Coordinates of N, CA, C and O and ligand atoms in Angstrom, one line a residue:
M1 N 13.9 8.1 -14.1 CA 13.0 7.1 -13.4 C 13.7 5.8 -13.2 O 14.6 5.4 -13.9
A2 N 13.4 5.2 -12.1 CA 14.0 3.9 -11.7 C 13.0 3.0 -11.0 O 12.2 3.5 -10.3
K3 N 13.2 1.8 -11.3 CA 12.4 0.8 -10.6 C 13.1 0.5 -9.2 O 14.3 0.1 -9.3
L4 N 12.4 0.7 -8.1 CA 13.0 0.5 -6.8 C 12.8 -0.9 -6.3 O 11.8 -1.5 -6.6
P5 N 13.8 -1.4 -5.5 CA 13.6 -2.7 -4.9 C 12.5 -2.6 -3.9 O 12.4 -1.6 -3.1
I6 N 11.7 -3.6 -3.8 CA 10.5 -3.7 -2.9 C 10.9 -4.5 -1.7 O 11.4 -5.7 -1.8
L7 N 10.8 -4.0 -0.5 CA 11.1 -4.7 0.7 C 10.1 -5.7 1.0 O 8.9 -5.5 0.8
T8 N 10.5 -6.9 1.5 CA 9.5 -7.9 1.8 C 9.5 -8.2 3.3 O 10.5 -8.0 4.0
Y9 N 8.4 -8.8 3.7 CA 8.2 -9.2 5.1 C 9.2 -10.2 5.5 O 9.6 -11.0 4.7
P10 N 9.8 -10.1 6.7 CA 9.5 -9.3 7.8 C 10.5 -8.1 8.0 O 10.9 -7.8 9.1
H11 N 10.7 -7.3 6.9 CA 11.6 -6.2 7.1 C 11.0 -5.2 8.1 O 9.8 -4.9 8.1
A12 N 11.9 -4.6 8.9 CA 11.5 -3.7 10.0 C 10.8 -2.5 9.6 O 9.8 -2.0 10.2
V13 N 11.1 -1.9 8.4 CA 10.5 -0.7 7.9 C 9.0 -1.0 7.7 O 8.2 -0.1 7.9
L14 N 8.7 -2.2 7.3 CA 7.3 -2.5 7.0 C 6.4 -2.5 8.3 O 5.2 -2.4 8.2
A15 N 7.1 -2.7 9.4 CA 6.3 -2.8 10.7 C 6.3 -1.4 11.4 O 5.8 -1.3 12.5
A16 N 7.0 -0.4 10.9 CA 7.1 0.9 11.6 C 5.9 1.8 11.1 O 5.5 1.8 10.0
K17 N 5.5 2.7 12.1 CA 4.5 3.7 11.7 C 5.3 4.8 11.0 O 6.3 5.3 11.4
A18 N 4.7 5.1 9.8 CA 5.4 6.1 8.9 C 5.2 7.5 9.4 O 4.2 7.9 10.0
Q19 N 6.1 8.4 9.1 CA 6.1 9.8 9.5 C 5.4 10.7 8.5 O 5.5 10.4 7.3
P20 N 4.8 11.8 8.9 CA 4.1 12.7 8.0 C 5.1 13.3 7.0 O 6.3 13.6 7.4
V21 N 4.6 13.6 5.8 CA 5.5 14.3 4.9 C 5.3 15.8 5.0 O 4.2 16.3 5.2
G22 N 6.4 16.6 5.0 CA 6.4 18.0 5.1 C 6.2 18.6 3.7 O 5.3 18.3 2.9
E23 N 7.1 19.5 3.3 CA 7.0 20.1 2.0 C 7.4 19.2 0.9 O 8.1 18.2 1.1
I24 N 6.9 19.5 -0.3 CA 7.2 18.7 -1.5 C 8.5 19.2 -2.1 O 8.6 20.2 -2.8
T25 N 9.6 18.4 -1.8 CA 10.9 18.7 -2.3 C 11.1 18.0 -3.7 O 10.4 17.1 -4.0
P26 N 12.2 18.4 -4.4 CA 12.5 17.7 -5.7 C 12.8 16.2 -5.4 O 12.4 15.4 -6.2
E27 N 13.4 15.9 -4.2 CA 13.6 14.5 -3.9 C 12.3 13.7 -3.7 O 12.2 12.6 -4.2
L28 N 11.4 14.4 -3.1 CA 10.1 13.7 -2.9 C 9.4 13.5 -4.3 O 8.8 12.4 -4.5
S29 N 9.4 14.5 -5.1 CA 8.8 14.3 -6.5 C 9.5 13.2 -7.2 O 8.8 12.4 -7.9
A30 N 10.8 13.1 -7.1 CA 11.5 12.0 -7.8 C 11.1 10.6 -7.2 O 10.9 9.7 -8.0
L31 N 10.9 10.6 -5.9 CA 10.5 9.3 -5.3 C 9.1 8.9 -5.8 O 8.8 7.8 -6.1
I32 N 8.2 9.9 -5.9 CA 6.8 9.7 -6.4 C 6.9 9.1 -7.8 O 6.2 8.1 -8.1
T33 N 7.7 9.7 -8.7 CA 7.8 9.2 -10.0 C 8.3 7.7 -10.0 O 7.8 6.9 -10.7
D34 N 9.3 7.5 -9.2 CA 9.9 6.1 -9.1 C 8.9 5.1 -8.5 O 8.9 4.0 -9.0
M35 N 8.1 5.6 -7.6 CA 7.1 4.7 -7.0 C 6.1 4.3 -8.0 O 5.7 3.1 -8.0
I36 N 5.6 5.2 -8.8 CA 4.6 4.9 -9.8 C 5.2 3.9 -10.8 O 4.5 2.9 -11.1
Q37 N 6.4 4.1 -11.2 CA 7.0 3.2 -12.2 C 7.2 1.8 -11.5 O 6.9 0.8 -12.1
T38 N 7.7 1.8 -10.3 CA 7.9 0.5 -9.5 C 6.6 -0.2 -9.4 O 6.5 -1.4 -9.6
M39 N 5.5 0.5 -9.1 CA 4.2 -0.1 -8.9 C 3.8 -0.8 -10.2 O 3.4 -1.9 -10.2
Y40 N 3.9 -0.1 -11.4 CA 3.5 -0.6 -12.7 C 4.4 -1.8 -13.0 O 3.9 -2.9 -13.4
E41 N 5.7 -1.7 -12.9 CA 6.6 -2.7 -13.3 C 6.5 -4.0 -12.4 O 6.9 -5.0 -12.8
S42 N 6.0 -3.8 -11.2 CA 5.8 -4.9 -10.3 C 4.4 -5.5 -10.5 O 4.1 -6.4 -9.7
D43 N 3.6 -5.0 -11.4 CA 2.3 -5.5 -11.6 C 1.4 -5.2 -10.5 O 0.4 -6.0 -10.2
G44 N 1.6 -4.1 -9.8 CA 0.8 -3.8 -8.7 C -0.3 -2.7 -9.0 O -0.2 -2.0 -10.0
V45 N -1.3 -2.6 -8.1 CA -2.3 -1.5 -8.2 C -2.1 -0.5 -7.1 O -2.8 0.5 -7.1
G46 N -1.2 -0.7 -6.3 CA -0.9 0.3 -5.2 C 0.5 0.0 -4.6 O 1.0 -1.1 -4.6
L47 N 1.0 1.1 -4.0 CA 2.3 1.0 -3.4 C 2.4 2.0 -2.3 O 2.0 3.1 -2.5
A48 N 3.0 1.6 -1.2 CA 3.2 2.6 -0.1 C 4.7 2.8 0.1 O 5.5 1.9 -0.1
A49 N 5.1 4.1 0.5 CA 6.5 4.4 0.5 C 7.3 3.5 1.4 O 8.4 3.2 1.1
P50 N 6.8 3.0 2.6 CA 7.6 2.1 3.4 C 8.0 0.8 2.6 O 9.1 0.2 2.9
Q51 N 7.2 0.4 1.6 CA 7.6 -0.8 0.9 C 8.8 -0.6 0.0 O 9.5 -1.6 -0.4
V52 N 9.2 0.7 -0.2 CA 10.5 0.9 -0.9 C 11.5 1.6 0.0 O 12.4 2.3 -0.4
G53 N 11.3 1.4 1.3 CA 12.3 1.8 2.3 C 12.2 3.2 2.8 O 13.1 3.7 3.5
H54 N 11.1 3.9 2.5 CA 10.9 5.3 3.0 C 9.8 5.3 4.0 O 8.6 5.1 3.6
S55 N 10.1 5.5 5.3 CA 9.0 5.4 6.3 C 8.3 6.8 6.4 O 8.3 7.5 7.4
I56 N 7.6 7.1 5.3 CA 6.9 8.4 5.2 C 5.5 8.1 4.7 O 5.2 7.1 4.0
R57 N 4.5 9.0 5.0 CA 3.1 8.8 4.7 C 2.8 9.3 3.2 O 2.4 10.4 3.0
L58 N 3.1 8.3 2.3 CA 2.9 8.6 0.9 C 2.5 7.3 0.2 O 3.1 6.2 0.5
I59 N 1.4 7.3 -0.6 CA 1.0 6.1 -1.3 C 0.7 6.5 -2.8 O 0.4 7.6 -3.1
T60 N 0.9 5.5 -3.6 CA 0.5 5.6 -5.1 C -0.4 4.5 -5.4 O -0.3 3.4 -4.9
I61 N -1.4 4.8 -6.3 CA -2.4 3.8 -6.6 C -2.8 4.0 -8.1 O -2.8 5.1 -8.6
D62 N -3.1 2.9 -8.7 CA -3.8 3.0 -10.0 C -4.7 1.7 -10.1 O -4.2 0.6 -10.4
E63 N -5.9 2.0 -9.9 CA -6.9 0.8 -9.9 C -7.0 0.2 -11.3 O -7.5 -0.9 -11.4
T64 N -6.6 0.9 -12.3 CA -6.7 0.3 -13.7 C -5.6 -0.6 -13.9 O -5.5 -1.4 -14.9
G65 N -4.6 -0.6 -13.0 CA -3.5 -1.6 -13.1 C -2.4 -1.2 -14.2 O -2.5 -0.2 -14.9
P66 N -1.4 -2.1 -14.2 CA -0.2 -1.8 -15.1 C -0.5 -1.8 -16.5 O 0.2 -1.3 -17.3
K67 N -1.6 -2.5 -16.9 CA -1.9 -2.6 -18.4 C -2.5 -1.3 -18.9 O -2.1 -0.8 -19.9
E68 N -3.4 -0.8 -18.2 CA -4.1 0.4 -18.6 C -3.5 1.7 -18.2 O -3.4 2.7 -19.0
R69 N -3.0 1.8 -17.0 CA -2.3 3.0 -16.5 C -3.1 4.2 -16.7 O -2.5 5.3 -17.1
K70 N -4.4 4.1 -16.5 CA -5.3 5.2 -16.8 C -5.5 6.2 -15.7 O -5.8 7.4 -15.9
S71 N -5.4 5.7 -14.4 CA -5.6 6.7 -13.3 C -4.6 6.6 -12.2 O -5.0 6.3 -11.1
P72 N -3.4 7.0 -12.5 CA -2.4 7.1 -11.4 C -2.8 8.1 -10.4 O -3.3 9.2 -10.8
M73 N -2.6 7.8 -9.1 CA -3.1 8.7 -8.1 C -2.0 8.7 -7.0 O -1.4 7.6 -6.7
V74 N -1.7 9.9 -6.5 CA -0.8 10.0 -5.4 C -1.5 10.6 -4.2 O -2.2 11.6 -4.4
V75 N -1.3 10.0 -3.0 CA -1.9 10.7 -1.8 C -0.8 10.8 -0.8 O -0.2 9.8 -0.3
I76 N -0.6 12.0 -0.4 CA 0.4 12.4 0.7 C -0.3 12.6 2.0 O -1.4 13.3 1.9
N77 N 0.1 12.1 3.0 CA -0.5 12.2 4.4 C -2.0 11.8 4.3 O -2.8 12.6 4.8
P78 N -2.3 10.7 3.8 CA -3.8 10.3 3.7 C -4.4 10.1 5.0 O -3.7 9.6 5.9
E79 N -5.6 10.5 5.2 CA -6.4 10.3 6.4 C -7.8 9.9 6.0 O -8.4 10.5 5.1
F80 N -8.4 9.0 6.8 CA -9.8 8.7 6.6 C -10.7 9.8 7.1 O -10.5 10.2 8.2
V81 N -11.7 10.2 6.3 CA -12.7 11.1 6.7 C -13.9 10.3 7.2 O -14.6 10.6 8.1
E82 N -14.2 9.3 6.4 CA -15.4 8.5 6.7 C -15.2 7.1 6.1 O -14.6 6.9 5.0
C83 N -15.6 6.1 6.8 CA -15.6 4.7 6.3 C -17.0 4.1 6.6 O -17.5 4.2 7.8
T84 N -17.7 3.6 5.6 CA -19.0 3.0 5.8 C -19.1 1.7 5.1 O -18.4 1.4 4.2
G85 N -20.0 0.8 5.7 CA -20.3 -0.5 5.1 C -19.2 -1.5 5.4 O -18.1 -1.1 5.9
K86 N -19.5 -2.7 5.1 CA -18.5 -3.8 5.3 C -18.3 -4.6 4.1 O -19.3 -4.9 3.4
K87 N -17.1 -5.0 3.8 CA -16.8 -5.9 2.7 C -15.7 -6.8 3.0 O -14.7 -6.3 3.6
E88 N -15.7 -8.0 2.5 CA -14.6 -8.9 2.7 C -13.9 -9.0 1.4 O -14.5 -9.1 0.3
S89 N -12.5 -8.8 1.4 CA -11.8 -8.8 0.1 C -10.6 -9.8 0.3 O -10.0 -9.9 1.3
E90 N -10.3 -10.4 -0.8 CA -9.1 -11.3 -0.9 C -8.0 -10.5 -1.4 O -8.1 -10.0 -2.6
E91 N -6.9 -10.4 -0.7 CA -5.8 -9.5 -1.1 C -4.5 -10.1 -1.1 O -4.2 -11.1 -0.4
S92 N -3.6 -9.5 -1.9 CA -2.2 -9.9 -1.9 C -1.4 -8.6 -1.8 O -1.9 -7.5 -1.9
C93 N -0.1 -8.8 -1.7 CA 0.8 -7.6 -1.4 C 2.1 -7.9 -2.0 O 2.7 -9.0 -1.9
L94 N 2.7 -6.8 -2.7 CA 4.0 -7.0 -3.3 C 5.1 -7.3 -2.2 O 6.1 -7.9 -2.6
S95 N 4.9 -7.0 -1.0 CA 5.8 -7.2 0.1 C 5.7 -8.6 0.7 O 6.4 -9.0 1.6
L96 N 4.7 -9.4 0.2 CA 4.4 -10.7 0.8 C 4.2 -11.7 -0.4 O 3.1 -12.1 -0.6
P97 N 5.3 -12.0 -1.0 CA 5.2 -12.9 -2.2 C 4.5 -14.2 -1.8 O 4.7 -14.8 -0.8
T98 N 3.6 -14.6 -2.7 CA 2.7 -15.8 -2.6 C 1.6 -15.8 -1.6 O 0.8 -16.7 -1.5
F99 N 1.6 -14.8 -0.7 CA 0.6 -14.7 0.4 C -0.7 -14.1 -0.1 O -0.7 -13.1 -0.7
T100 N -1.8 -14.7 0.2 CA -3.1 -14.1 0.0 C -3.9 -14.2 1.3 O -3.7 -15.2 2.1
C101 N -4.8 -13.3 1.5 CA -5.5 -13.3 2.8 C -6.9 -12.6 2.6 O -7.0 -11.6 1.9
K102 N -7.9 -13.2 3.3 CA -9.2 -12.5 3.3 C -9.2 -11.4 4.4 O -8.8 -11.7 5.5
V103 N -9.6 -10.2 4.0 CA -9.5 -9.1 5.0 C -10.9 -8.4 5.0 O -11.6 -8.3 4.0
K104 N -11.3 -8.0 6.3 CA -12.6 -7.3 6.4 C -12.3 -5.8 6.2 O -11.5 -5.2 7.0
R105 N -12.9 -5.2 5.3 CA -12.7 -3.8 4.9 C -14.0 -3.1 5.0 O -15.1 -3.7 5.0
A106 N -13.9 -1.7 5.0 CA -15.1 -0.9 4.8 C -15.4 -0.9 3.3 O -14.5 -1.1 2.5
E107 N -16.7 -0.8 3.0 CA -17.1 -0.8 1.6 C -16.8 0.5 0.9 O -16.4 0.6 -0.3
N108 N -17.1 1.6 1.6 CA -16.9 3.0 1.0 C -16.0 3.8 1.9 O -16.2 3.7 3.2
V109 N -15.1 4.5 1.4 CA -14.2 5.3 2.2 C -14.1 6.7 1.6 O -14.1 6.9 0.4
T110 N -13.9 7.7 2.4 CA -13.5 9.0 2.0 C -12.2 9.3 2.6 O -12.1 9.2 3.8
V111 N -11.3 9.7 1.8 CA -9.9 9.9 2.3 C -9.5 11.3 1.8 O -9.7 11.8 0.7
K112 N -8.9 12.1 2.8 CA -8.3 13.4 2.4 C -6.8 13.3 2.5 O -6.2 12.5 3.3
G113 N -6.2 14.2 1.8 CA -4.7 14.3 1.9 C -4.3 15.4 0.9 O -5.0 16.3 0.6
R114 N -3.0 15.2 0.4 CA -2.5 16.1 -0.6 C -2.1 15.3 -1.8 O -1.7 14.2 -1.7
N115 N -2.1 15.9 -3.0 CA -1.6 15.3 -4.2 C -0.1 15.6 -4.4 O 0.5 16.2 -3.6
E116 N 0.4 15.2 -5.5 CA 1.9 15.3 -5.8 C 2.3 16.8 -6.0 O 3.4 17.1 -5.9
K117 N 1.3 17.7 -6.2 CA 1.6 19.1 -6.3 C 1.4 19.8 -5.0 O 1.6 21.0 -4.9
G118 N 1.0 19.1 -4.0 CA 0.8 19.7 -2.7 C -0.6 20.2 -2.5 O -0.9 20.9 -1.5
E119 N -1.5 20.0 -3.4 CA -2.9 20.5 -3.3 C -3.7 19.6 -2.5 O -3.6 18.4 -2.5
D120 N -4.6 20.2 -1.7 CA -5.6 19.4 -0.9 C -6.5 18.6 -1.8 O -7.0 19.2 -2.7
I121 N -6.7 17.3 -1.5 CA -7.6 16.5 -2.2 C -8.5 15.7 -1.3 O -8.1 15.5 -0.1
E122 N -9.6 15.3 -1.8 CA -10.5 14.4 -1.1 C -11.0 13.4 -2.1 O -11.5 13.8 -3.1
I123 N -10.9 12.1 -1.7 CA -11.3 11.1 -2.6 C -12.4 10.3 -2.0 O -12.3 9.8 -0.9
K124 N -13.5 10.2 -2.7 CA -14.6 9.4 -2.3 C -14.5 8.1 -3.1 O -14.6 8.1 -4.3
A125 N -14.3 7.0 -2.4 CA -14.0 5.7 -3.2 C -14.9 4.6 -2.8 O -15.4 4.5 -1.6
E126 N -15.2 3.7 -3.8 CA -16.0 2.5 -3.5 C -15.3 1.4 -4.3 O -14.3 1.7 -5.1
G127 N -15.7 0.2 -4.1 CA -15.2 -0.9 -4.9 C -13.7 -1.1 -4.7 O -13.2 -0.9 -3.6
L128 N -13.0 -1.4 -5.8 CA -11.6 -1.8 -5.7 C -10.7 -0.6 -5.2 O -9.8 -0.8 -4.4
L129 N -11.1 0.6 -5.6 CA -10.3 1.8 -5.1 C -10.4 1.9 -3.6 O -9.3 2.2 -3.0
A130 N -11.5 1.7 -3.0 CA -11.7 1.8 -1.6 C -10.8 0.7 -0.9 O -10.2 1.0 0.2
I131 N -10.8 -0.5 -1.5 CA -10.0 -1.5 -0.9 C -8.5 -1.2 -1.0 O -7.7 -1.4 0.0
I132 N -8.0 -0.7 -2.1 CA -6.6 -0.4 -2.3 C -6.2 0.7 -1.3 O -5.1 0.6 -0.7
L133 N -7.0 1.7 -1.2 CA -6.7 2.8 -0.2 C -6.5 2.3 1.2 O -5.5 2.6 1.9
Q134 N -7.4 1.4 1.6 CA -7.3 0.8 3.0 C -6.1 0.0 3.1 O -5.4 0.0 4.1
H135 N -5.8 -0.8 2.1 CA -4.6 -1.7 2.1 C -3.3 -0.8 2.2 O -2.4 -1.1 3.0
E136 N -3.2 0.2 1.3 CA -2.0 1.0 1.3 C -1.9 1.9 2.6 O -0.8 2.1 3.1
M137 N -3.0 2.3 3.1 CA -2.9 3.1 4.4 C -2.6 2.2 5.6 O -2.0 2.7 6.5
D138 N -2.9 0.9 5.5 CA -2.4 0.0 6.5 C -0.9 0.0 6.6 O -0.3 0.0 7.7
H139 N -0.3 0.0 5.4 CA 1.2 0.0 5.4 C 1.8 1.2 6.2 O 2.8 1.1 6.8
L140 N 1.1 2.4 6.1 CA 1.6 3.6 6.8 C 1.5 3.4 8.3 O 2.2 4.1 9.1
E141 N 0.7 2.5 8.8 CA 0.6 2.2 10.2 C 1.5 1.1 10.6 O 1.4 0.6 11.8
G142 N 2.3 0.6 9.7 CA 3.2 -0.6 10.0 C 2.4 -1.9 10.0 O 2.9 -2.9 10.5
K143 N 1.3 -1.9 9.3 CA 0.5 -3.1 9.2 C 0.5 -3.7 7.8 O 0.4 -3.0 6.8
T144 N 0.7 -5.0 7.8 CA 0.6 -5.7 6.5 C -0.5 -6.8 6.6 O -1.1 -7.0 7.6
L145 N -0.7 -7.5 5.5 CA -1.8 -8.5 5.4 C -1.6 -9.6 6.5 O -2.6 -10.2 7.0
V146 N -0.4 -9.9 6.9 CA -0.2 -11.0 7.9 C -0.8 -10.6 9.2 O -1.2 -11.4 10.0
D147 N -0.9 -9.3 9.4 CA -1.6 -8.8 10.7 C -3.1 -9.0 10.6 O -3.8 -8.9 11.7
H148 N -3.6 -9.3 9.4 CA -5.1 -9.6 9.3 C -5.3 -11.1 9.3 O -6.4 -11.5 9.4
A149 N -4.2 -11.9 9.2 CA -4.4 -13.3 9.1 C -4.5 -14.0 10.4 O -4.1 -13.4 11.5
S150 N -4.9 -15.3 10.4 CA -4.9 -16.0 11.7 C -3.5 -16.3 12.1 O -2.6 -16.3 11.3
R151 N -3.3 -16.6 13.4 CA -2.0 -16.9 13.9 C -1.4 -18.1 13.1 O -0.2 -18.1 12.8
L152 N -2.2 -19.1 12.9 CA -1.7 -20.3 12.2 C -1.2 -19.9 10.8 O -0.1 -20.3 10.3
K153 N -2.0 -19.2 10.1 CA -1.7 -18.8 8.7 C -0.4 -18.0 8.6 O 0.5 -18.2 7.8
R154 N -0.2 -17.1 9.6 CA 1.0 -16.3 9.7 C 2.2 -17.1 10.0 O 3.2 -17.0 9.4
T155 N 2.1 -18.1 11.0 CA 3.2 -19.0 11.3 C 3.6 -19.8 10.1 O 4.8 -20.0 9.8
M156 N 2.6 -20.3 9.4 CA 2.9 -21.1 8.2 C 3.7 -20.3 7.1 O 4.6 -20.8 6.5
Y157 N 3.3 -19.0 7.0 CA 4.0 -18.2 6.0 C 5.4 -17.9 6.5 O 6.3 -17.9 5.7
E158 N 5.6 -17.6 7.8 CA 6.9 -17.4 8.3 C 7.8 -18.6 8.1 O 9.0 -18.4 7.8
T159 N 7.3 -19.8 8.3 CA 8.1 -21.0 8.1 C 8.5 -21.1 6.6 O 9.6 -21.4 6.3
K160 N 7.5 -20.8 5.7 CA 7.8 -20.8 4.3 C 8.9 -19.9 3.9 O 9.8 -20.3 3.1
I161 N 8.8 -18.6 4.3 CA 9.8 -17.7 3.9 C 11.2 -18.0 4.5 O 12.2 -17.7 3.9
K162 N 11.2 -18.6 5.7 CA 12.5 -19.0 6.3 C 13.2 -20.0 5.4 O 14.4 -20.0 5.2
K163 N 12.4 -20.9 4.8 CA 12.9 -22.0 3.9 C 13.5 -21.3 2.6 O 14.5 -21.8 2.1
W164 N 12.9 -20.2 2.2 CA 13.4 -19.6 0.9 C 14.8 -19.0 1.2 O 15.7 -19.0 0.3
K165 N 15.0 -18.6 2.5 CA 16.3 -17.9 2.8 C 17.4 -19.0 2.9 O 18.6 -18.7 2.7
D166 N 17.1 -20.2 3.3 CA 18.1 -21.2 3.5 C 18.7 -21.7 2.2 O 18.1 -21.6 1.2
Ligands
LIG1 NI1 0.7 -4.2 0.3

C-alpha cells in the first residue's frame, strides 16, 4: 500500500473526461487499495482516480471519514440512475487546497456501477453520501469545484495559487 500524490488544480488530468474501466486487473486492484489509503491519510471522504493521475472512471468514498473508516466504498464506471430534490452544499476538495464553494446538488441520487470485485452494484444515497457521489463523479467529467464557482471567485483562487508557485 502506498499514499499517492494528489494532483492539484489546474493540472490537465483534472480537466479531462475520464475513460471507462475494462476488466479488473491486479494493477487496478492495487490502485484501488492505494486510493483508499490516500483518501484516509489525506483526511478525505472521497477520491476520484483522476486526482491521483489516472484518467479512468473509478472513485472511492467513505462517508464516515478517516477517523471511523467504517464504510469504504468503491465504484467503477459509476452512472446516475436517478437524481431527485435539490440541496445546496458547502464543499472542499483535496485537489483545491484552501478552496471552498457552495454547490447546487441533488438531494437524493441512485448510482449504478461495479464494485472492486467487478460485481454490479446500485447505491441509493441521501445526505452526505449523495453529495460525495456527485462531487467525485464530477471529477470523472473533468469538472472540479472551481467550475461551480463564480468567475470572480475562480479568478481570485487562480491568483492565489500563482502566488504559491512564485
Ligand atoms: Ni474533489
